[in-house]
């Protein structure tokens, strides 16, 4: 089977130090967490940034500083900024990191109820505009799918010739009002993907490692990190993102999957661009 790509979502926008004191806010903390995840085996860092007090921001300057700091400690790692940002941000605000022309960025493929009255809004116009800007800037989108209908949005993007190469998905399972995290749910989503596709999976909260195992067995890839889950096991807080990645590495080895390096990840995902 293909080598396993591990993505570490080290920071997120909603998770706080109250959930786990190791959640990074400052640039030094973000760089510490990226280093730990990279050294444990992550080849992609999915990146949100915060002000020092933890407030989520999509500031281009803050991303630039964070990316530089991460490159200093994990020189070959692929950095994938979020264009999801935090609930309530404008489309312009969310797209700021694209102007830094990262190799990849997330592209959220539909609207989702997050609970507590929060709605993560991604209209058809928003999704197509983000896709078009990523195409123009040569950025590979990771297509974030929280429910089955969002794959229909990807078909629309393909019809509009807004995607280059093999589409790469992140199938997010176990959000409050999105796709549940049963094995049958994952099978259904994978079965519904365009052919060819590549996919990684994210299991939210207690679903992190069961989803990871299912994805490893199915030939998919895995995302873990504080953005999605702060526990190493039931009732045990992870001390770092590195511990979460390390657990995926152990599971993968037991299940017979080798871990992809950043360079191997670039080959698998067709990230062609020369590195600076
Ligand atoms: N924080 C969520 C509102 C992404 O990174 O693209 C959106 C999110 C998805 O985290
Ligand atoms: Zn994110």
PDB file of C-alpha atoms and ligand atoms in Angstrom:
ATOM      1  CA  UNK A   1       0.000   0.000   0.000  1.00  0.00           C
ATOM      2  CA  UNK A   2       1.073   3.596  -0.561  1.00  0.00           C
ATOM      3  CA  UNK A   3       3.035   5.214   2.244  1.00  0.00           C
ATOM      4  CA  UNK A   4       0.965   7.056   4.848  1.00  0.00           C
ATOM      5  CA  UNK A   5       0.785  10.842   4.842  1.00  0.00           C
ATOM      6  CA  UNK A   6       0.291  12.240   8.329  1.00  0.00           C
ATOM      7  CA  UNK A   7      -1.043  15.777   8.649  1.00  0.00           C
ATOM      8  CA  UNK A   8      -0.777  17.545  11.987  1.00  0.00           C
ATOM      9  CA  UNK A   9      -3.438  20.188  12.667  1.00  0.00           C
ATOM     10  CA  UNK A  10      -1.454  21.715  15.486  1.00  0.00           C
ATOM     11  CA  UNK A  11      -3.424  24.791  16.497  1.00  0.00           C
ATOM     12  CA  UNK A  12      -6.939  25.272  15.119  1.00  0.00           C
ATOM     13  CA  UNK A  13      -9.055  28.326  15.766  1.00  0.00           C
ATOM     14  CA  UNK A  14     -11.550  27.143  18.369  1.00  0.00           C
ATOM     15  CA  UNK A  15      -9.539  24.931  20.738  1.00  0.00           C
ATOM     16  CA  UNK A  16      -7.990  26.742  23.724  1.00  0.00           C
ATOM     17  CA  UNK A  17      -5.485  26.284  26.521  1.00  0.00           C
ATOM     18  CA  UNK A  18      -8.498  25.571  28.760  1.00  0.00           C
ATOM     19  CA  UNK A  19      -9.001  22.392  26.727  1.00  0.00           C
ATOM     20  CA  UNK A  20      -5.303  21.532  26.859  1.00  0.00           C
ATOM     21  CA  UNK A  21      -2.527  23.847  28.153  1.00  0.00           C
ATOM     22  CA  UNK A  22      -0.239  22.694  25.320  1.00  0.00           C
ATOM     23  CA  UNK A  23      -2.451  24.301  22.628  1.00  0.00           C
ATOM     24  CA  UNK A  24      -0.128  26.810  20.903  1.00  0.00           C
ATOM     25  CA  UNK A  25      -0.917  30.523  20.551  1.00  0.00           C
ATOM     26  CA  UNK A  26       2.412  32.361  20.268  1.00  0.00           C
ATOM     27  CA  UNK A  27       4.841  31.934  17.379  1.00  0.00           C
ATOM     28  CA  UNK A  28       7.286  30.179  19.702  1.00  0.00           C
ATOM     29  CA  UNK A  29       4.552  27.756  20.791  1.00  0.00           C
ATOM     30  CA  UNK A  30       3.425  27.148  17.203  1.00  0.00           C
ATOM     31  CA  UNK A  31       6.981  26.440  16.143  1.00  0.00           C
ATOM     32  CA  UNK A  32       7.484  24.097  19.143  1.00  0.00           C
ATOM     33  CA  UNK A  33       4.351  22.132  18.234  1.00  0.00           C
ATOM     34  CA  UNK A  34       5.203  21.984  14.517  1.00  0.00           C
ATOM     35  CA  UNK A  35       8.682  20.676  15.345  1.00  0.00           C
ATOM     36  CA  UNK A  36       7.307  17.989  17.653  1.00  0.00           C
ATOM     37  CA  UNK A  37       4.776  16.860  15.040  1.00  0.00           C
ATOM     38  CA  UNK A  38       7.341  16.870  12.236  1.00  0.00           C
ATOM     39  CA  UNK A  39       9.926  14.953  14.239  1.00  0.00           C
ATOM     40  CA  UNK A  40       7.274  12.371  15.128  1.00  0.00           C
ATOM     41  CA  UNK A  41       6.449  11.807  11.430  1.00  0.00           C
ATOM     42  CA  UNK A  42       4.057  14.467  10.167  1.00  0.00           C
ATOM     43  CA  UNK A  43       4.818  15.623   6.631  1.00  0.00           C
ATOM     44  CA  UNK A  44       2.083  18.288   6.460  1.00  0.00           C
ATOM     45  CA  UNK A  45       1.350  20.973   9.034  1.00  0.00           C
ATOM     46  CA  UNK A  46      -2.207  22.277   8.743  1.00  0.00           C
ATOM     47  CA  UNK A  47      -1.845  25.794  10.077  1.00  0.00           C
ATOM     48  CA  UNK A  48      -4.058  28.316  11.829  1.00  0.00           C
ATOM     49  CA  UNK A  49      -2.492  31.254  13.623  1.00  0.00           C
ATOM     50  CA  UNK A  50      -3.465  33.169  16.739  1.00  0.00           C
ATOM     51  CA  UNK A  51      -2.633  36.426  18.429  1.00  0.00           C
ATOM     52  CA  UNK A  52      -0.479  35.876  21.509  1.00  0.00           C
ATOM     53  CA  UNK A  53      -3.657  35.929  23.653  1.00  0.00           C
ATOM     54  CA  UNK A  54      -5.193  33.079  21.632  1.00  0.00           C
ATOM     55  CA  UNK A  55      -7.528  35.115  19.403  1.00  0.00           C
ATOM     56  CA  UNK A  56      -7.704  33.485  15.961  1.00  0.00           C
ATOM     57  CA  UNK A  57      -6.473  35.652  13.083  1.00  0.00           C
ATOM     58  CA  UNK A  58      -5.944  35.167   9.355  1.00  0.00           C
ATOM     59  CA  UNK A  59      -3.431  38.013   9.182  1.00  0.00           C
ATOM     60  CA  UNK A  60      -1.016  37.589   6.285  1.00  0.00           C
ATOM     61  CA  UNK A  61       1.806  38.990   8.410  1.00  0.00           C
ATOM     62  CA  UNK A  62       1.131  36.571  11.258  1.00  0.00           C
ATOM     63  CA  UNK A  63       1.067  33.637   8.824  1.00  0.00           C
ATOM     64  CA  UNK A  64       4.321  34.808   7.229  1.00  0.00           C
ATOM     65  CA  UNK A  65       6.058  34.930  10.596  1.00  0.00           C
ATOM     66  CA  UNK A  66       4.675  31.552  11.663  1.00  0.00           C
ATOM     67  CA  UNK A  67       5.644  29.907   8.365  1.00  0.00           C
ATOM     68  CA  UNK A  68       9.184  31.246   8.644  1.00  0.00           C
ATOM     69  CA  UNK A  69       9.436  29.973  12.215  1.00  0.00           C
ATOM     70  CA  UNK A  70       8.173  26.530  11.204  1.00  0.00           C
ATOM     71  CA  UNK A  71      10.566  26.316   8.247  1.00  0.00           C
ATOM     72  CA  UNK A  72      13.449  27.035  10.626  1.00  0.00           C
ATOM     73  CA  UNK A  73      12.667  23.942  12.714  1.00  0.00           C
ATOM     74  CA  UNK A  74      11.107  21.678  10.061  1.00  0.00           C
ATOM     75  CA  UNK A  75      12.715  22.780   6.798  1.00  0.00           C
ATOM     76  CA  UNK A  76      11.124  20.270   4.417  1.00  0.00           C
ATOM     77  CA  UNK A  77       7.651  20.079   5.907  1.00  0.00           C
ATOM     78  CA  UNK A  78       4.632  21.052   3.767  1.00  0.00           C
ATOM     79  CA  UNK A  79       2.758  23.948   5.307  1.00  0.00           C
ATOM     80  CA  UNK A  80      -0.959  24.047   4.599  1.00  0.00           C
ATOM     81  CA  UNK A  81      -2.606  27.258   5.835  1.00  0.00           C
ATOM     82  CA  UNK A  82      -6.303  27.240   6.632  1.00  0.00           C
ATOM     83  CA  UNK A  83      -8.681  29.314   4.561  1.00  0.00           C
ATOM     84  CA  UNK A  84     -11.448  28.305   6.960  1.00  0.00           C
ATOM     85  CA  UNK A  85     -10.138  30.599   9.653  1.00  0.00           C
ATOM     86  CA  UNK A  86     -12.681  30.949  12.426  1.00  0.00           C
ATOM     87  CA  UNK A  87     -16.482  31.117  12.304  1.00  0.00           C
ATOM     88  CA  UNK A  88     -17.698  34.615  11.391  1.00  0.00           C
ATOM     89  CA  UNK A  89     -14.628  35.783   9.438  1.00  0.00           C
ATOM     90  CA  UNK A  90     -15.202  37.351   6.009  1.00  0.00           C
ATOM     91  CA  UNK A  91     -14.085  35.646   2.803  1.00  0.00           C
ATOM     92  CA  UNK A  92     -11.420  38.338   2.279  1.00  0.00           C
ATOM     93  CA  UNK A  93     -10.061  37.835   5.761  1.00  0.00           C
ATOM     94  CA  UNK A  94      -9.964  34.070   5.355  1.00  0.00           C
ATOM     95  CA  UNK A  95      -8.075  34.171   2.055  1.00  0.00           C
ATOM     96  CA  UNK A  96      -5.144  36.298   3.260  1.00  0.00           C
ATOM     97  CA  UNK A  97      -2.633  33.418   3.593  1.00  0.00           C
ATOM     98  CA  UNK A  98      -3.169  32.556  -0.089  1.00  0.00           C
ATOM     99  CA  UNK A  99      -1.184  35.638  -1.063  1.00  0.00           C
ATOM    100  CA  UNK A 100       1.880  33.955   0.486  1.00  0.00           C
ATOM    101  CA  UNK A 101       1.488  31.226  -2.172  1.00  0.00           C
ATOM    102  CA  UNK A 102       1.858  28.177   0.066  1.00  0.00           C
ATOM    103  CA  UNK A 103       2.107  24.752  -1.616  1.00  0.00           C
ATOM    104  CA  UNK A 104      -1.326  23.782  -0.256  1.00  0.00           C
ATOM    105  CA  UNK A 105      -4.280  25.353   1.540  1.00  0.00           C
ATOM    106  CA  UNK A 106      -7.613  24.069   2.762  1.00  0.00           C
ATOM    107  CA  UNK A 107     -10.767  24.609   0.704  1.00  0.00           C
ATOM    108  CA  UNK A 108     -13.946  24.059   2.702  1.00  0.00           C
ATOM    109  CA  UNK A 109     -16.624  22.634   0.425  1.00  0.00           C
ATOM    110  CA  UNK A 110     -19.854  23.613   2.136  1.00  0.00           C
ATOM    111  CA  UNK A 111     -21.696  25.136   5.061  1.00  0.00           C
ATOM    112  CA  UNK A 112     -21.875  23.372   8.420  1.00  0.00           C
ATOM    113  CA  UNK A 113     -23.700  23.877  11.710  1.00  0.00           C
ATOM    114  CA  UNK A 114     -21.026  23.814  14.402  1.00  0.00           C
ATOM    115  CA  UNK A 115     -23.553  23.896  17.289  1.00  0.00           C
ATOM    116  CA  UNK A 116     -24.157  26.650  19.870  1.00  0.00           C
ATOM    117  CA  UNK A 117     -25.657  28.705  17.037  1.00  0.00           C
ATOM    118  CA  UNK A 118     -22.351  28.875  15.147  1.00  0.00           C
ATOM    119  CA  UNK A 119     -22.580  28.398  11.401  1.00  0.00           C
ATOM    120  CA  UNK A 120     -19.449  27.890   9.301  1.00  0.00           C
ATOM    121  CA  UNK A 121     -20.601  29.526   6.086  1.00  0.00           C
ATOM    122  CA  UNK A 122     -19.282  28.454   2.686  1.00  0.00           C
ATOM    123  CA  UNK A 123     -21.696  29.420  -0.078  1.00  0.00           C
ATOM    124  CA  UNK A 124     -21.259  28.100  -3.608  1.00  0.00           C
ATOM    125  CA  UNK A 125     -19.851  31.512  -4.598  1.00  0.00           C
ATOM    126  CA  UNK A 126     -17.357  31.425  -1.738  1.00  0.00           C
ATOM    127  CA  UNK A 127     -16.121  27.932  -2.615  1.00  0.00           C
ATOM    128  CA  UNK A 128     -15.769  28.648  -6.335  1.00  0.00           C
ATOM    129  CA  UNK A 129     -14.029  31.974  -5.680  1.00  0.00           C
ATOM    130  CA  UNK A 130     -11.536  30.388  -3.259  1.00  0.00           C
ATOM    131  CA  UNK A 131     -10.915  27.550  -5.754  1.00  0.00           C
ATOM    132  CA  UNK A 132     -10.340  30.000  -8.572  1.00  0.00           C
ATOM    133  CA  UNK A 133      -7.855  32.026  -6.530  1.00  0.00           C
ATOM    134  CA  UNK A 134      -5.960  28.888  -5.507  1.00  0.00           C
ATOM    135  CA  UNK A 135      -5.798  27.752  -9.120  1.00  0.00           C
ATOM    136  CA  UNK A 136      -4.472  31.152 -10.235  1.00  0.00           C
ATOM    137  CA  UNK A 137      -1.805  31.107  -7.526  1.00  0.00           C
ATOM    138  CA  UNK A 138      -0.750  27.483  -8.138  1.00  0.00           C
ATOM    139  CA  UNK A 139      -1.869  26.298  -4.682  1.00  0.00           C
ATOM    140  CA  UNK A 140      -3.130  22.720  -4.294  1.00  0.00           C
ATOM    141  CA  UNK A 141      -6.408  22.718  -2.365  1.00  0.00           C
ATOM    142  CA  UNK A 142      -7.147  20.117   0.250  1.00  0.00           C
ATOM    143  CA  UNK A 143     -10.894  19.677  -0.187  1.00  0.00           C
ATOM    144  CA  UNK A 144     -12.509  19.704   3.256  1.00  0.00           C
ATOM    145  CA  UNK A 145     -15.636  17.540   3.307  1.00  0.00           C
ATOM    146  CA  UNK A 146     -17.780  17.433   6.441  1.00  0.00           C
ATOM    147  CA  UNK A 147     -20.788  15.704   4.888  1.00  0.00           C
ATOM    148  CA  UNK A 148     -21.721  13.773   1.749  1.00  0.00           C
ATOM    149  CA  UNK A 149     -23.281  16.716  -0.117  1.00  0.00           C
ATOM    150  CA  UNK A 150     -19.984  18.579  -0.069  1.00  0.00           C
ATOM    151  CA  UNK A 151     -18.590  16.054  -2.564  1.00  0.00           C
ATOM    152  CA  UNK A 152     -21.238  17.398  -4.970  1.00  0.00           C
ATOM    153  CA  UNK A 153     -19.554  20.789  -4.642  1.00  0.00           C
ATOM    154  CA  UNK A 154     -16.281  19.195  -5.759  1.00  0.00           C
ATOM    155  CA  UNK A 155     -18.019  17.777  -8.832  1.00  0.00           C
ATOM    156  CA  UNK A 156     -19.163  21.346  -9.544  1.00  0.00           C
ATOM    157  CA  UNK A 157     -15.574  22.620  -9.234  1.00  0.00           C
ATOM    158  CA  UNK A 158     -14.441  19.912 -11.648  1.00  0.00           C
ATOM    159  CA  UNK A 159     -17.199  20.845 -14.120  1.00  0.00           C
ATOM    160  CA  UNK A 160     -15.985  24.437 -13.928  1.00  0.00           C
ATOM    161  CA  UNK A 161     -12.366  23.292 -14.521  1.00  0.00           C
ATOM    162  CA  UNK A 162     -11.304  24.898 -11.242  1.00  0.00           C
ATOM    163  CA  UNK A 163      -9.252  21.924 -10.007  1.00  0.00           C
ATOM    164  CA  UNK A 164      -5.908  20.733 -11.373  1.00  0.00           C
ATOM    165  CA  UNK A 165      -4.699  17.127 -11.157  1.00  0.00           C
ATOM    166  CA  UNK A 166      -6.042  14.443  -8.846  1.00  0.00           C
ATOM    167  CA  UNK A 167      -8.298  15.965  -6.180  1.00  0.00           C
ATOM    168  CA  UNK A 168      -7.166  15.512  -2.585  1.00  0.00           C
ATOM    169  CA  UNK A 169      -9.808  15.343   0.154  1.00  0.00           C
ATOM    170  CA  UNK A 170      -9.930  15.605   3.911  1.00  0.00           C
ATOM    171  CA  UNK A 171     -12.949  13.616   5.112  1.00  0.00           C
ATOM    172  CA  UNK A 172     -13.893  15.029   8.498  1.00  0.00           C
ATOM    173  CA  UNK A 173     -15.956  12.644  10.609  1.00  0.00           C
ATOM    174  CA  UNK A 174     -17.645  13.159  13.944  1.00  0.00           C
ATOM    175  CA  UNK A 175     -18.505  16.872  14.001  1.00  0.00           C
ATOM    176  CA  UNK A 176     -21.734  17.623  15.875  1.00  0.00           C
ATOM    177  CA  UNK A 177     -24.001  17.995  12.831  1.00  0.00           C
ATOM    178  CA  UNK A 178     -21.804  16.672  10.037  1.00  0.00           C
ATOM    179  CA  UNK A 179     -20.950  13.145   8.917  1.00  0.00           C
ATOM    180  CA  UNK A 180     -20.869  10.706  11.840  1.00  0.00           C
ATOM    181  CA  UNK A 181     -17.728   8.663  12.455  1.00  0.00           C
ATOM    182  CA  UNK A 182     -18.872   5.103  11.877  1.00  0.00           C
ATOM    183  CA  UNK A 183     -16.932   2.775   9.597  1.00  0.00           C
ATOM    184  CA  UNK A 184     -19.974   2.627   7.285  1.00  0.00           C
ATOM    185  CA  UNK A 185     -19.985   6.431   7.100  1.00  0.00           C
ATOM    186  CA  UNK A 186     -16.356   6.490   6.022  1.00  0.00           C
ATOM    187  CA  UNK A 187     -16.911   3.695   3.499  1.00  0.00           C
ATOM    188  CA  UNK A 188     -19.841   5.613   2.018  1.00  0.00           C
ATOM    189  CA  UNK A 189     -17.811   8.813   1.667  1.00  0.00           C
ATOM    190  CA  UNK A 190     -14.819   7.038   0.138  1.00  0.00           C
ATOM    191  CA  UNK A 191     -17.122   5.219  -2.254  1.00  0.00           C
ATOM    192  CA  UNK A 192     -18.588   8.570  -3.311  1.00  0.00           C
ATOM    193  CA  UNK A 193     -15.275  10.248  -4.181  1.00  0.00           C
ATOM    194  CA  UNK A 194     -14.427  11.005  -7.799  1.00  0.00           C
ATOM    195  CA  UNK A 195     -12.057   8.474  -9.342  1.00  0.00           C
ATOM    196  CA  UNK A 196      -9.133   9.110  -9.128  1.00  0.00           C
ATOM    197  CA  UNK A 197      -8.825  10.884  -5.761  1.00  0.00           C
ATOM    198  CA  UNK A 198      -6.597  10.783  -2.729  1.00  0.00           C
ATOM    199  CA  UNK A 199      -7.979  11.263   0.751  1.00  0.00           C
ATOM    200  CA  UNK A 200      -6.993  11.816   4.321  1.00  0.00           C
ATOM    201  CA  UNK A 201      -9.405  11.469   7.226  1.00  0.00           C
ATOM    202  CA  UNK A 202      -9.963  13.373  10.431  1.00  0.00           C
ATOM    203  CA  UNK A 203     -11.869  11.901  13.354  1.00  0.00           C
ATOM    204  CA  UNK A 204     -13.056  14.589  15.749  1.00  0.00           C
ATOM    205  CA  UNK A 205     -12.587  14.096  19.502  1.00  0.00           C
ATOM    206  CA  UNK A 206     -12.911  10.507  20.663  1.00  0.00           C
ATOM    207  CA  UNK A 207     -13.089   9.352  17.057  1.00  0.00           C
ATOM    208  CA  UNK A 208      -9.509  10.418  16.264  1.00  0.00           C
ATOM    209  CA  UNK A 209      -7.771   7.073  16.421  1.00  0.00           C
ATOM    210  CA  UNK A 210     -10.581   4.742  15.346  1.00  0.00           C
ATOM    211  CA  UNK A 211     -10.969   6.866  12.220  1.00  0.00           C
ATOM    212  CA  UNK A 212      -7.188   6.856  11.757  1.00  0.00           C
ATOM    213  CA  UNK A 213      -7.089   3.051  11.891  1.00  0.00           C
ATOM    214  CA  UNK A 214      -9.939   2.726   9.388  1.00  0.00           C
ATOM    215  CA  UNK A 215      -8.222   5.124   7.013  1.00  0.00           C
ATOM    216  CA  UNK A 216      -4.874   3.375   7.337  1.00  0.00           C
ATOM    217  CA  UNK A 217      -6.529   0.051   6.452  1.00  0.00           C
ATOM    218  CA  UNK A 218      -8.431   1.578   3.516  1.00  0.00           C
ATOM    219  CA  UNK A 219      -5.360   3.132   1.911  1.00  0.00           C
ATOM    220  CA  UNK A 220      -6.240   6.653   2.995  1.00  0.00           C
ATOM    221  CA  UNK A 221      -4.098   9.083   4.928  1.00  0.00           C
ATOM    222  CA  UNK A 222      -4.488  10.522   8.442  1.00  0.00           C
ATOM    223  CA  UNK A 223      -4.838  13.904  10.089  1.00  0.00           C
ATOM    224  CA  UNK A 224      -4.550  14.372  13.854  1.00  0.00           C
ATOM    225  CA  UNK A 225      -3.766  17.339  16.082  1.00  0.00           C
ATOM    226  CA  UNK A 226      -5.081  19.639  18.771  1.00  0.00           C
ATOM    227  CA  UNK A 227      -7.448  21.311  16.291  1.00  0.00           C
ATOM    228  CA  UNK A 228      -9.425  18.066  16.191  1.00  0.00           C
ATOM    229  CA  UNK A 229      -8.685  16.277  19.455  1.00  0.00           C
ATOM    230  CA  UNK A 230      -6.612  17.055  22.553  1.00  0.00           C
ATOM    231  CA  UNK A 231      -6.561  13.562  24.109  1.00  0.00           C
ATOM    232  CA  UNK A 232      -3.994  10.811  23.635  1.00  0.00           C
ATOM    233  CA  UNK A 233      -6.401   8.283  25.144  1.00  0.00           C
ATOM    234  CA  UNK A 234      -9.612   8.464  27.170  1.00  0.00           C
ATOM    235  CA  UNK A 235      -9.021  11.004  29.957  1.00  0.00           C
ATOM    236  CA  UNK A 236      -5.326  11.457  29.077  1.00  0.00           C
ATOM    237  CA  UNK A 237      -4.420  14.846  27.625  1.00  0.00           C
ATOM    238  CA  UNK A 238      -1.708  14.756  24.960  1.00  0.00           C
ATOM    239  CA  UNK A 239       1.367  16.701  26.073  1.00  0.00           C
ATOM    240  CA  UNK A 240       2.080  17.756  22.501  1.00  0.00           C
ATOM    241  CA  UNK A 241       0.936  17.300  18.919  1.00  0.00           C
ATOM    242  CA  UNK A 242       4.015  15.109  18.632  1.00  0.00           C
ATOM    243  CA  UNK A 243       2.423  12.555  20.951  1.00  0.00           C
ATOM    244  CA  UNK A 244      -0.692  12.397  18.763  1.00  0.00           C
ATOM    245  CA  UNK A 245       1.392  11.919  15.605  1.00  0.00           C
ATOM    246  CA  UNK A 246       3.561   9.353  17.360  1.00  0.00           C
ATOM    247  CA  UNK A 247       0.472   7.287  18.199  1.00  0.00           C
ATOM    248  CA  UNK A 248      -0.575   7.287  14.524  1.00  0.00           C
ATOM    249  CA  UNK A 249       2.935   6.184  13.539  1.00  0.00           C
ATOM    250  CA  UNK A 250       2.722   3.268  16.005  1.00  0.00           C
ATOM    251  CA  UNK A 251      -0.722   2.236  14.725  1.00  0.00           C
ATOM    252  CA  UNK A 252       0.432   2.492  11.105  1.00  0.00           C
ATOM    253  CA  UNK A 253       3.454   0.311  11.761  1.00  0.00           C
ATOM    254  CA  UNK A 254       1.282  -2.320  13.449  1.00  0.00           C
ATOM    255  CA  UNK A 255      -1.084  -2.228  10.479  1.00  0.00           C
ATOM    256  CA  UNK A 256       1.687  -2.425   7.898  1.00  0.00           C
ATOM    257  CA  UNK A 257       1.864   1.122   6.516  1.00  0.00           C
ATOM    258  CA  UNK A 258       5.153   2.982   6.242  1.00  0.00           C
ATOM    259  CA  UNK A 259       5.213   6.727   6.838  1.00  0.00           C
ATOM    260  CA  UNK A 260       5.704   9.153   3.924  1.00  0.00           C
ATOM    261  CA  UNK A 261       8.421  11.781   4.213  1.00  0.00           C
ATOM    262  CA  UNK A 262       7.580  15.329   3.081  1.00  0.00           C
ATOM    263  CA  UNK A 263       9.270  14.640  -0.271  1.00  0.00           C
ATOM    264  CA  UNK A 264       7.298  11.412  -0.727  1.00  0.00           C
ATOM    265  CA  UNK A 265       4.143  13.299   0.219  1.00  0.00           C
ATOM    266  CA  UNK A 266       4.859  15.835  -2.529  1.00  0.00           C
ATOM    267  CA  UNK A 267       5.122  12.973  -5.022  1.00  0.00           C
ATOM    268  CA  UNK A 268       1.879  11.327  -3.834  1.00  0.00           C
ATOM    269  CA  UNK A 269      -0.085  14.591  -3.944  1.00  0.00           C
ATOM    270  CA  UNK A 270       1.496  15.946  -7.115  1.00  0.00           C
ATOM    271  CA  UNK A 271       2.957  19.043  -5.495  1.00  0.00           C
ATOM    272  CA  UNK A 272       5.299  19.969  -8.276  1.00  0.00           C
ATOM    273  CA  UNK A 273       6.520  23.348  -7.258  1.00  0.00           C
ATOM    274  CA  UNK A 274      10.236  23.988  -6.638  1.00  0.00           C
ATOM    275  CA  UNK A 275      11.010  24.643  -2.990  1.00  0.00           C
ATOM    276  CA  UNK A 276      12.528  27.960  -2.007  1.00  0.00           C
TER     277      UNK A 276
HETATM  278  N1  LIG B   1     -12.127  26.664  12.163  1.00  0.00           N
HETATM  279  C1  LIG B   1     -13.189  26.293  11.296  1.00  0.00           C
HETATM  280  C2  LIG B   1     -14.222  27.370  11.230  1.00  0.00           C
HETATM  281  C3  LIG B   1     -10.178  24.807   7.778  1.00  0.00           C
HETATM  282  O1  LIG B   1      -9.161  24.943   8.428  1.00  0.00           O
HETATM  283  O2  LIG B   1     -10.217  24.967   6.548  1.00  0.00           O
HETATM  284  C4  LIG B   1     -12.746  25.986   9.926  1.00  0.00           C
HETATM  285  C5  LIG B   1     -11.624  25.069   9.780  1.00  0.00           C
HETATM  286  C6  LIG B   1     -11.476  24.435   8.453  1.00  0.00           C
HETATM  287  O3  LIG B   1     -10.827  24.831  10.661  1.00  0.00           O
HETATM  288 ZN1  LIG B   2      -8.394  24.023  10.233  1.00  0.00          ZN
END
